[in-house]
Short mmCIF file of C-alpha atoms and ligand atoms in Angstrom, two decimals:
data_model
loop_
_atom_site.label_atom_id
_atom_site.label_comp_id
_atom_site.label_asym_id
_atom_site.label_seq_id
_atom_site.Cartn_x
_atom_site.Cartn_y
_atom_site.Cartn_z
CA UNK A 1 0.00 0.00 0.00
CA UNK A 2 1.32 3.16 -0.91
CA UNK A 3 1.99 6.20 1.71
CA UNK A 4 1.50 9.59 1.78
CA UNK A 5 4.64 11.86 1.18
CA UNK A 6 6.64 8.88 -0.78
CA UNK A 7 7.28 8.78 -4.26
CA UNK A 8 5.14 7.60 -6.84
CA UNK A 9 5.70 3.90 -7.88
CA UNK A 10 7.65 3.73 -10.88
CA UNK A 11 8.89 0.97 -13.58
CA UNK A 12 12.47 1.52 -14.64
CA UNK A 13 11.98 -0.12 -17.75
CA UNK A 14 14.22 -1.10 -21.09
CA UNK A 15 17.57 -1.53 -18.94
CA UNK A 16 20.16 -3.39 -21.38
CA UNK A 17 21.78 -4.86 -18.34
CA UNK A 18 21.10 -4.88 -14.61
CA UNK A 19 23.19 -5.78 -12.40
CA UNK A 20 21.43 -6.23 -9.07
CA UNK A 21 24.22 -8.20 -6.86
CA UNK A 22 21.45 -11.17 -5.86
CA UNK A 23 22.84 -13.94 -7.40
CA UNK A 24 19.50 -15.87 -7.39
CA UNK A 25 18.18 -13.34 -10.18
CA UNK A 26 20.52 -13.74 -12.70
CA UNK A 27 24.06 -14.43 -14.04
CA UNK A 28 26.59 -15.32 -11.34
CA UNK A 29 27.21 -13.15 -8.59
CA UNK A 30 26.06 -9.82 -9.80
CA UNK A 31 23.09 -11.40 -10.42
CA UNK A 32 22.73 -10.16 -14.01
CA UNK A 33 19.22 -9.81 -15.87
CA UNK A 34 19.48 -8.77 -19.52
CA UNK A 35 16.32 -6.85 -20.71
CA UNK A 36 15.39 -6.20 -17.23
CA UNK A 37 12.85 -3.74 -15.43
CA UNK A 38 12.64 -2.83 -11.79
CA UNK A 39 9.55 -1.50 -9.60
CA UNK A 40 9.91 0.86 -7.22
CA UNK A 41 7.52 1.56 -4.72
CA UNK A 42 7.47 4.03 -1.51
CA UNK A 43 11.49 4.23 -2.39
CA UNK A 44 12.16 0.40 -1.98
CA UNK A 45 12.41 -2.36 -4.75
CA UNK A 46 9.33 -4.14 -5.24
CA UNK A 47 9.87 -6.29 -7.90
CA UNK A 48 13.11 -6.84 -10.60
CA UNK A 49 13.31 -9.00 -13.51
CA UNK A 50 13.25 -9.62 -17.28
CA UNK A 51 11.40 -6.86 -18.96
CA UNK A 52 8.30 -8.85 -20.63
CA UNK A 53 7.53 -9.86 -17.07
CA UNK A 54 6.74 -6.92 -15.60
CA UNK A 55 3.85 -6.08 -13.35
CA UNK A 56 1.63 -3.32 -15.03
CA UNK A 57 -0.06 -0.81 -12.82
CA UNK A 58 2.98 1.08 -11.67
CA UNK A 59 2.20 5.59 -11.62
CA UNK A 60 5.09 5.90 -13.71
CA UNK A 61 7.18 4.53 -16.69
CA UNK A 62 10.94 5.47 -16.90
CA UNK A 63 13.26 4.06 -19.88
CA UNK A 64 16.56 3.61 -20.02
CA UNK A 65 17.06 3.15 -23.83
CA UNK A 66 18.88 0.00 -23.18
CA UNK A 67 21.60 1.45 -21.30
CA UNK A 68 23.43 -0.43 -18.03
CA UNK A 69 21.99 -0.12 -14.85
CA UNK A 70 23.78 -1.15 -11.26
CA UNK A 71 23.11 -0.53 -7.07
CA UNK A 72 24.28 3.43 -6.39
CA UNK A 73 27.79 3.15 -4.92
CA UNK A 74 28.82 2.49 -1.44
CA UNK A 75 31.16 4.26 -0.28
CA UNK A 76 32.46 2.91 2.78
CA UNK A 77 35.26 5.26 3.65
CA UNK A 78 35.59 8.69 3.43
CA UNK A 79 37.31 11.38 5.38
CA UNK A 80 34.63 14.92 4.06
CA UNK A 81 34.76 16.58 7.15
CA UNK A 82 38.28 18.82 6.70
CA UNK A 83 39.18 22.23 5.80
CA UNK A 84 41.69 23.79 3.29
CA UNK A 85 43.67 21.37 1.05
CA UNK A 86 46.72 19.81 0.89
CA UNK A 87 47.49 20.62 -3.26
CA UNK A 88 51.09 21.52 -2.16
CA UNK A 89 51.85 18.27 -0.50
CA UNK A 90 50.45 16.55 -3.24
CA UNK A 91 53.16 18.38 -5.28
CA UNK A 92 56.00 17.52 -3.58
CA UNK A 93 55.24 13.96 -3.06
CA UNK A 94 55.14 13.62 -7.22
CA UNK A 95 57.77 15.51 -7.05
CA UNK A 96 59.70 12.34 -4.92
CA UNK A 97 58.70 13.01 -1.31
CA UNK A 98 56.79 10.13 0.53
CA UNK A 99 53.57 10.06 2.52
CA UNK A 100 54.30 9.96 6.03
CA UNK A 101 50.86 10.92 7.32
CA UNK A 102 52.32 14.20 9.29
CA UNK A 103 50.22 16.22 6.35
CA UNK A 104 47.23 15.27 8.84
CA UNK A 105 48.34 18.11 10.73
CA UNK A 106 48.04 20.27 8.52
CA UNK A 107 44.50 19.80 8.14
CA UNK A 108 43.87 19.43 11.96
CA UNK A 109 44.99 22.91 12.20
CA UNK A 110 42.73 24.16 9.62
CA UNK A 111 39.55 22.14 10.21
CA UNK A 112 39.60 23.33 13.92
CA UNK A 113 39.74 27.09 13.06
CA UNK A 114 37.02 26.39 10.37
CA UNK A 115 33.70 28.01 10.63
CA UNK A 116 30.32 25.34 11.49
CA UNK A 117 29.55 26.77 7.77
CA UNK A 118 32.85 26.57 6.16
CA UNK A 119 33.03 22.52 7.42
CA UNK A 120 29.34 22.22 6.14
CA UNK A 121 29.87 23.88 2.99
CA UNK A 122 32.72 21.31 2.24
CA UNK A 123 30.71 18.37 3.29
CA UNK A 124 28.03 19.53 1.05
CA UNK A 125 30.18 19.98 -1.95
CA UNK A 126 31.94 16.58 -1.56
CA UNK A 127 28.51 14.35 -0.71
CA UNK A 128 26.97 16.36 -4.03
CA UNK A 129 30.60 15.73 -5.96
CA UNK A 130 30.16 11.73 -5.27
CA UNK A 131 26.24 11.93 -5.77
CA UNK A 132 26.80 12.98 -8.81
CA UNK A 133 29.48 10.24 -9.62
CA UNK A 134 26.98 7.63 -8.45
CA UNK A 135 27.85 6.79 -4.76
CA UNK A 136 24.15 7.10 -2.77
CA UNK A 137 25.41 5.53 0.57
CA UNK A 138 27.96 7.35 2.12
CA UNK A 139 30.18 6.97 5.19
CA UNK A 140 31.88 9.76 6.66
CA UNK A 141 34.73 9.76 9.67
CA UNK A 142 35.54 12.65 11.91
CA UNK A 143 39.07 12.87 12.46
CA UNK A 144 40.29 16.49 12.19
CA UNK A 145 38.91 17.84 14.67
CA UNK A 146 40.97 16.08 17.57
CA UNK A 147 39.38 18.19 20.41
CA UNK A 148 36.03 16.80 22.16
CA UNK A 149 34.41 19.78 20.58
CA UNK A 150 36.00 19.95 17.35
CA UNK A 151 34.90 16.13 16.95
CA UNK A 152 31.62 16.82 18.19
CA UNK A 153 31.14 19.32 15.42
CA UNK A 154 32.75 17.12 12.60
CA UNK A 155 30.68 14.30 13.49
CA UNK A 156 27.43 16.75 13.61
CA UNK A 157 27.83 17.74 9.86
CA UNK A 158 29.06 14.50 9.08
CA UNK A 159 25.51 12.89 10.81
CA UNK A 160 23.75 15.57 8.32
CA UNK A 161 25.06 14.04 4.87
CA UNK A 162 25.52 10.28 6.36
CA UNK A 163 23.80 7.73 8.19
CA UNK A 164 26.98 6.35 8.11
CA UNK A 165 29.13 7.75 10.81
CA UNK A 166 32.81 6.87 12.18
CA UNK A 167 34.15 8.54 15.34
CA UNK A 168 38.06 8.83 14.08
CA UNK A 169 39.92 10.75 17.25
CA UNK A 170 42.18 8.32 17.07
CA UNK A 171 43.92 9.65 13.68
CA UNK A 172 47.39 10.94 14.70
CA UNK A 173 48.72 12.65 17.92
CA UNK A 174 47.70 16.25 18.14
CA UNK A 175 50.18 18.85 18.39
CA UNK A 176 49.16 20.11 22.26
CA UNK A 177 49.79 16.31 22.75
CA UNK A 178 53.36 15.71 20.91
CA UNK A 179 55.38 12.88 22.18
CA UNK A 180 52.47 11.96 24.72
CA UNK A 181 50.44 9.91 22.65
CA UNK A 182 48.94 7.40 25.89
CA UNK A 183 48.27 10.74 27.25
CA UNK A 184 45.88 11.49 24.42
CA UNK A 185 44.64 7.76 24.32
CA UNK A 186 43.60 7.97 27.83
CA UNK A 187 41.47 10.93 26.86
CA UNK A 188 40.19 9.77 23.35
CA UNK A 189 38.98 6.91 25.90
CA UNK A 190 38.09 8.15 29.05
CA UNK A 191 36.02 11.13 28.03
CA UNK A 192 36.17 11.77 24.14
CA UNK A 193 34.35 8.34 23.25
CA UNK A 194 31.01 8.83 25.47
CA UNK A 195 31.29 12.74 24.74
CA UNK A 196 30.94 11.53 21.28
CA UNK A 197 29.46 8.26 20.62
CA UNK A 198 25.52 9.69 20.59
CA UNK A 199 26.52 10.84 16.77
CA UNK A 200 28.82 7.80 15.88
CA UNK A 201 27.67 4.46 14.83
CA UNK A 202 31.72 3.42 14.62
CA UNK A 203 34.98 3.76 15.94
CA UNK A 204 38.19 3.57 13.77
CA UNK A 205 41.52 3.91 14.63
CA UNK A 206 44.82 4.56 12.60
CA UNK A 207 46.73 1.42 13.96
CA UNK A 208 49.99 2.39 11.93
CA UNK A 209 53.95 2.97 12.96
CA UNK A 210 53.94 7.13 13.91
CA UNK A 211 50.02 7.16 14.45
CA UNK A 212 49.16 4.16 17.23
CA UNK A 213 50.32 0.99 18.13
CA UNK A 214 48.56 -2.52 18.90
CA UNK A 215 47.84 -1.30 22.16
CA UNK A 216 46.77 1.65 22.08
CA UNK A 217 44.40 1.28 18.76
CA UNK A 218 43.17 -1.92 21.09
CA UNK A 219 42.16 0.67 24.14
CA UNK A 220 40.53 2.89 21.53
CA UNK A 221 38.37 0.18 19.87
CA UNK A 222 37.45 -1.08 23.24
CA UNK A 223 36.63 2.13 24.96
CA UNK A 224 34.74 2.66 21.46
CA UNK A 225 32.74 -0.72 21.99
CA UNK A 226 31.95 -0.02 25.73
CA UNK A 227 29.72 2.92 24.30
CA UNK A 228 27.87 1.08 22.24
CA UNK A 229 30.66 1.55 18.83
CA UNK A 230 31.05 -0.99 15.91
CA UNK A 231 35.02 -1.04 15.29
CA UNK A 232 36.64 -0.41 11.89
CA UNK A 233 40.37 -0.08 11.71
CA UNK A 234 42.62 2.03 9.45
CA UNK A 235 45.45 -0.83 9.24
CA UNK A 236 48.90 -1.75 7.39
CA UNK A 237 48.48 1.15 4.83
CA UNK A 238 52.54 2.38 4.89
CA UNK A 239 53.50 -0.74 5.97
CA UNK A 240 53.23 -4.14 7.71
CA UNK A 241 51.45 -3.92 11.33
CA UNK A 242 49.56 -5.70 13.71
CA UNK A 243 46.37 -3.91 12.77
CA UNK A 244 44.44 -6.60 10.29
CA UNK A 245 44.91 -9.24 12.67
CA UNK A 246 43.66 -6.48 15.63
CA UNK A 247 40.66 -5.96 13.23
CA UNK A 248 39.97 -9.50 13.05
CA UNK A 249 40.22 -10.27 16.82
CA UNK A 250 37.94 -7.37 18.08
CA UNK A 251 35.58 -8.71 14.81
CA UNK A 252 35.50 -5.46 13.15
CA UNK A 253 32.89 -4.55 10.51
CA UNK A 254 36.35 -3.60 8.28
CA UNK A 255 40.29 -3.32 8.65
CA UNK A 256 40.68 -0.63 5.42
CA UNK A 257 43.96 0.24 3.28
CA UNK A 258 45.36 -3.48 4.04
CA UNK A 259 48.16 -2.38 1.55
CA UNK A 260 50.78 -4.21 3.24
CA UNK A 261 50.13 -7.94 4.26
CA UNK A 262 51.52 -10.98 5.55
CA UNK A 263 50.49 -14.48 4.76
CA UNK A 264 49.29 -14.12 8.23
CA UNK A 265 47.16 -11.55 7.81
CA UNK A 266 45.27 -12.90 5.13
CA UNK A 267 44.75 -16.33 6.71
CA UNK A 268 42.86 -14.18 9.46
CA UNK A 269 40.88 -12.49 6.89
CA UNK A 270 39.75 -15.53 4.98
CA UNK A 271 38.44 -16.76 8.27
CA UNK A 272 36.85 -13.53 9.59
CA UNK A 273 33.55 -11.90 8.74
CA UNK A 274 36.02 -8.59 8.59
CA UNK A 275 35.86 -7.16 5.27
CA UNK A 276 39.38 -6.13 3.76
CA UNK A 277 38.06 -2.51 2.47
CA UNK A 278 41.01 -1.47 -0.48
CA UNK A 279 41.45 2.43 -1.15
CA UNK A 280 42.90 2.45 -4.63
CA UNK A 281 42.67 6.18 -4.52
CA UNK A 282 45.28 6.43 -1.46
CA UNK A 283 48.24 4.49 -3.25
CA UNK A 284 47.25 6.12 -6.57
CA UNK A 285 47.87 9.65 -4.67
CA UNK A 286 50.63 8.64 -2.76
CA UNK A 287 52.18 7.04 -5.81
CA UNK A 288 52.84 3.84 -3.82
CA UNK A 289 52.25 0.21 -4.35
CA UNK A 290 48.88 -1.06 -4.56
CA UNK A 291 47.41 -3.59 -2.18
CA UNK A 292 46.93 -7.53 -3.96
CA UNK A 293 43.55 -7.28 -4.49
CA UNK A 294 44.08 -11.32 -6.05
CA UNK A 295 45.58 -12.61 -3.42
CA UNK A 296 43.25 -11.72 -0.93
CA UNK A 297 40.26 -12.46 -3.35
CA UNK A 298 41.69 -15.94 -3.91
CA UNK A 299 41.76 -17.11 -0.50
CA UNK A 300 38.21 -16.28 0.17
CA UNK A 301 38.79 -12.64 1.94
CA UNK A 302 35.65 -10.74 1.21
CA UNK A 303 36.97 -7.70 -0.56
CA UNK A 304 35.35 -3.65 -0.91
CA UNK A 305 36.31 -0.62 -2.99
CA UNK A 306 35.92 2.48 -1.30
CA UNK A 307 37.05 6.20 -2.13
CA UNK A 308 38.89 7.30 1.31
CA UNK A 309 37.94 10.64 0.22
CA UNK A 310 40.50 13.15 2.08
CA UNK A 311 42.66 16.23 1.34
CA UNK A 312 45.95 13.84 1.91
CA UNK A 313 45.66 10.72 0.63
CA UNK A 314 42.94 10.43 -1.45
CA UNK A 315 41.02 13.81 -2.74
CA UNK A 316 38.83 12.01 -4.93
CA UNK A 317 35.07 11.41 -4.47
CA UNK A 318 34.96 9.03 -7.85
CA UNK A 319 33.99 5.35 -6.46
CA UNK A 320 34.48 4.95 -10.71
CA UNK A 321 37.81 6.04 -10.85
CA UNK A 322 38.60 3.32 -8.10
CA UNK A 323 37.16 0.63 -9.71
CA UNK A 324 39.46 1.42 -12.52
CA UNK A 325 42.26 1.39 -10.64
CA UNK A 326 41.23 -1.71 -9.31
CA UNK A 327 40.81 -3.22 -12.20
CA UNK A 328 44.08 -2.15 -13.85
CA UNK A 329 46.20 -2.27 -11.00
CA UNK A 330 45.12 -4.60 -8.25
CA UNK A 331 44.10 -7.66 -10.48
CA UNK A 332 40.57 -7.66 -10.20
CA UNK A 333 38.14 -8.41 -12.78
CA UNK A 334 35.79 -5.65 -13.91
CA UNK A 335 32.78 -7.87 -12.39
CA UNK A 336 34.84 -8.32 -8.84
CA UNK A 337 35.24 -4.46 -8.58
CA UNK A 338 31.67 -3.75 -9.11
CA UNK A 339 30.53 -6.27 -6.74
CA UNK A 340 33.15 -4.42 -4.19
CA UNK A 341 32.12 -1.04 -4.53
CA UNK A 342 28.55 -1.66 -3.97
CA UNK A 343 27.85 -4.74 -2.04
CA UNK A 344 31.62 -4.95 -0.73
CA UNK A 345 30.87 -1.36 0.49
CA UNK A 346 27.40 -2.50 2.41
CA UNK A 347 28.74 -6.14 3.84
CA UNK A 348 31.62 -3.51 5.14
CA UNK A 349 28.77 -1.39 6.88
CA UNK A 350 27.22 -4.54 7.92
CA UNK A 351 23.95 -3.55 6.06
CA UNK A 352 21.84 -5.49 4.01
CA UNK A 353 19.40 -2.96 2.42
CA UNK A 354 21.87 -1.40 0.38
CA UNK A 355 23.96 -2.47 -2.42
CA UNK A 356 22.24 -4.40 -4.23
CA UNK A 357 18.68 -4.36 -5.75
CA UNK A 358 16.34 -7.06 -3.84
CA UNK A 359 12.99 -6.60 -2.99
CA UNK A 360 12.52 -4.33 -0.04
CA UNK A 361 16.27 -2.67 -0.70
CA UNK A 362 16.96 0.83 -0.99
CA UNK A 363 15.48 1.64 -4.40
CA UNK A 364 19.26 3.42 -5.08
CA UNK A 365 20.18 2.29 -8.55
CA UNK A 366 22.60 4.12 -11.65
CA UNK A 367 22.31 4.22 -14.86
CA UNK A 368 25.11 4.38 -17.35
CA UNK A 369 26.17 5.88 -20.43
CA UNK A 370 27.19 2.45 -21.13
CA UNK A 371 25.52 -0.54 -22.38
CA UNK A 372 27.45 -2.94 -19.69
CA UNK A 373 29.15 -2.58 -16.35
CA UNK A 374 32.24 -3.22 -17.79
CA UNK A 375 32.37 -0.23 -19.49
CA UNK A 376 33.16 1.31 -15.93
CA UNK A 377 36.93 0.01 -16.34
CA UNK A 378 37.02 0.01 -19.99
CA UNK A 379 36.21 3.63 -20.25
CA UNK A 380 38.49 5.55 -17.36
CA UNK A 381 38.14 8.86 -16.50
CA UNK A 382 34.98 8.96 -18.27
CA UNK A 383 31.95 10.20 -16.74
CA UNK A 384 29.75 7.11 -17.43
CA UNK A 385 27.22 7.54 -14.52
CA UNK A 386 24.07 9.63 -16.21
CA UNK A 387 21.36 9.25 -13.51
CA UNK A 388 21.36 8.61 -10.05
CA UNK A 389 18.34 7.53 -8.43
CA UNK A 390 17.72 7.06 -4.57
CA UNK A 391 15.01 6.16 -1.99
CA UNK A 392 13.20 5.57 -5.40
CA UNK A 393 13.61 9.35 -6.46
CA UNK A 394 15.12 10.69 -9.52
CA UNK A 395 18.06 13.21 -8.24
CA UNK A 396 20.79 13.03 -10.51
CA UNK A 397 19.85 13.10 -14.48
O1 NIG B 1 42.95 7.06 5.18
N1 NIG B 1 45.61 6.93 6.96
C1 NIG B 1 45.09 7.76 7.62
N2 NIG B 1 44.15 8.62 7.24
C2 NIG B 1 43.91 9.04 5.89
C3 NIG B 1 44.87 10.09 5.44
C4 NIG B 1 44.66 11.33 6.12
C5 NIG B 1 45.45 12.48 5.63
O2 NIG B 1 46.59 12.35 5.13
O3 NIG B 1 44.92 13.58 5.80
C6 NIG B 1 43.82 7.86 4.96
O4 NIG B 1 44.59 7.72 3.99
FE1 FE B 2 41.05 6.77 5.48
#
């Protein structure tokens, strides 16, 4: 039964290919229908399948021409809550200087003597940016802000743009804490946490040599879980660390970058419901080696694409951009890296309402410019996505 206030039904109808990530519905795990049609009603799916087998009766027709249609992107991990940008930086690392994370500083420093406004303008460019580029689940962490206040605030604009949210104190040392770091732990846990957690869903930590160690990215993920936290772990992104297998023994929703692993650490992950979340945009900006997207695929490690969207390491909001990266320089098939940036993204966010297009999920679905998914590492750096529709609504054409 229809409700008041919701969109009218409507039949998204003449789609060349669908890919709707239930495997029962079609061609192997994307779940590929050729020809197909999909109902949605009060902003859900209410039916999918081959096109001559559609219900009739729904308010509204909408046709695609035959073009490819997939789930909106999830984005899994993004950093949009920042001020100023690091475009220098950037420079000098092409120019042969490496990442070393201190750049987070830098934006510390900025983001805490931003305006409410300035931070929300940002946010509101970035989520519209990847909107646009087809990602219509978003998570966003906190991170810059470093004070109780200044992560209060990050995580209030972040909580209007994103269900989604990640409490991310834990980042790097701040400055007014230099060379005390369990100083600052003891505060992220003892009173930043609860001061926190009422706008959070998750905690993360950057378990990484120069940001925390095993113990103290343990204390954080704990104190996190006490109040009611999911973990998720920034982990071996500059180099090897005990942070997957931390990830894996708390049983965190994700252990993200994973750039750097051990046989060890992906013997956890194949036995873990922990998702190994890759961030081809990070290496790609950092101009370092890419994480084996094969090996981990190969022994069984469930595997998601996200964009890590930050002024550092990653200033790109393009989850299509990543998937060609993935595809070109992580060994994944085209069909792997779709599957990862859109149900990879939701089994990451331990939600199963989003990602793909089953009846009663999120009617969130893209169309391409394209008449196959493929065409989304085939074609880089074009802009392929030509609508965006979400909660069964029509806001990107
Ligand atoms: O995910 N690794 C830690 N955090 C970010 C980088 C943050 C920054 O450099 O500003 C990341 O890559
Ligand atoms: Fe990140």
């Amino acid at each position: 039964m229809k409700q008041t206030g919701s969109p009218p039904s409507i039949l998204v109808d003449d789609i060349g290919e669908l890919v709707t990530n239930v495997p029962e519905l079609g061609e192997d795990r994307l779940g590929l229908i050729r020809d197909a049609a999909v109902l949605f009603v009060d902003g859900v799916v209410d039916w999918v399948g081959p096109r001559a087998q559609a219900p009739s009766g729904a308010e509204m027709r909408h046709d695609l021409g035959g073009r490819a249609a997939l789930p909106g992107f999830v984005d899994s991990h993004t950093h949009l809550v920042f001020a100023g940008d690091r475009a220098v930086e950037f420079a000098a690392r092409m120019s042969g200087e490496e990442y070393d994370a201190g750049g987070i500083r830098d934006t510390v420093a900025a983001t805490r003597a931003a305006t409410d406004g300035q931070l929300e303008a940002t946010v509101v460019r970035l989520a519209g940016e990847a909107l646009r580029a087809g990602t219509t689940t978003l998570e966003i962490k906190s991170g810059y802000g470093q004070t109780i206040v200044d992560e209060q605030r990050s995580l209030a604009v972040a909580a209007r743009h994103a269900r989604e949210t990640t409490l991310l104190a834990a980042h790097v040392t701040p400055p007014e804490f230099a060379g005390r770091t369990d100083d600052y732990v003891r505060m992220v846990c003892d009173e930043m946490v609860d001061a926190c957690a009422a706008q959070a869903k998750w905690i993360d930590v950057f378990c990484e040599r120069g940001a925390f160690d095993r113990d103290q990215s343990a204390a954080v993920l704990s104190a996190g879980m006490r109040s009611g936290l999911v973990p998720r772990v920034h982990a071996n992104q500059l180099g090897p660390g005990p942070g997957v297998q931390l990830a894996v023994e708390v049983g965190a929703a994700s252990v993200d970058h994973v750039s750097h692993t051990t046989a060890a650490d992906v013997e956890a992950l194949a036995g873990a419901d922990t998702v190994a979340t890759l961030l081809p945009g990070a290496e790609f900006c950092t101009r370092s080696a890419y994480p084996d997207a094969r090996r981990l695929l190969d022994a069984g490690v469930t595997v998601a694409l996200a964009s890590d969207c930050n002024p550092g390491t990653s200033y790109t909001t393009d989850v299509g951009f990543c998937i060609a990266l993935a595809v070109r320089e992580m060994r994944m098939t085209p069909a792997e890296a779709v599957w990862s940036a859109t149900m990879g993204g939701a089994v990451a966010l331990r939600r199963n309402d989003i990602g793909r297009l089953g009846i009663g999920c999120h009617a969130d679905l893209i169309a391409l410019d394209a008449p196959s998914h493929l065409h989304l590492a085939y074609r880089p750096g074009v802009a392929l996505v030509r609508e965006v529709w979400r909660d069964g609504r029509l806001v990107v054409r």
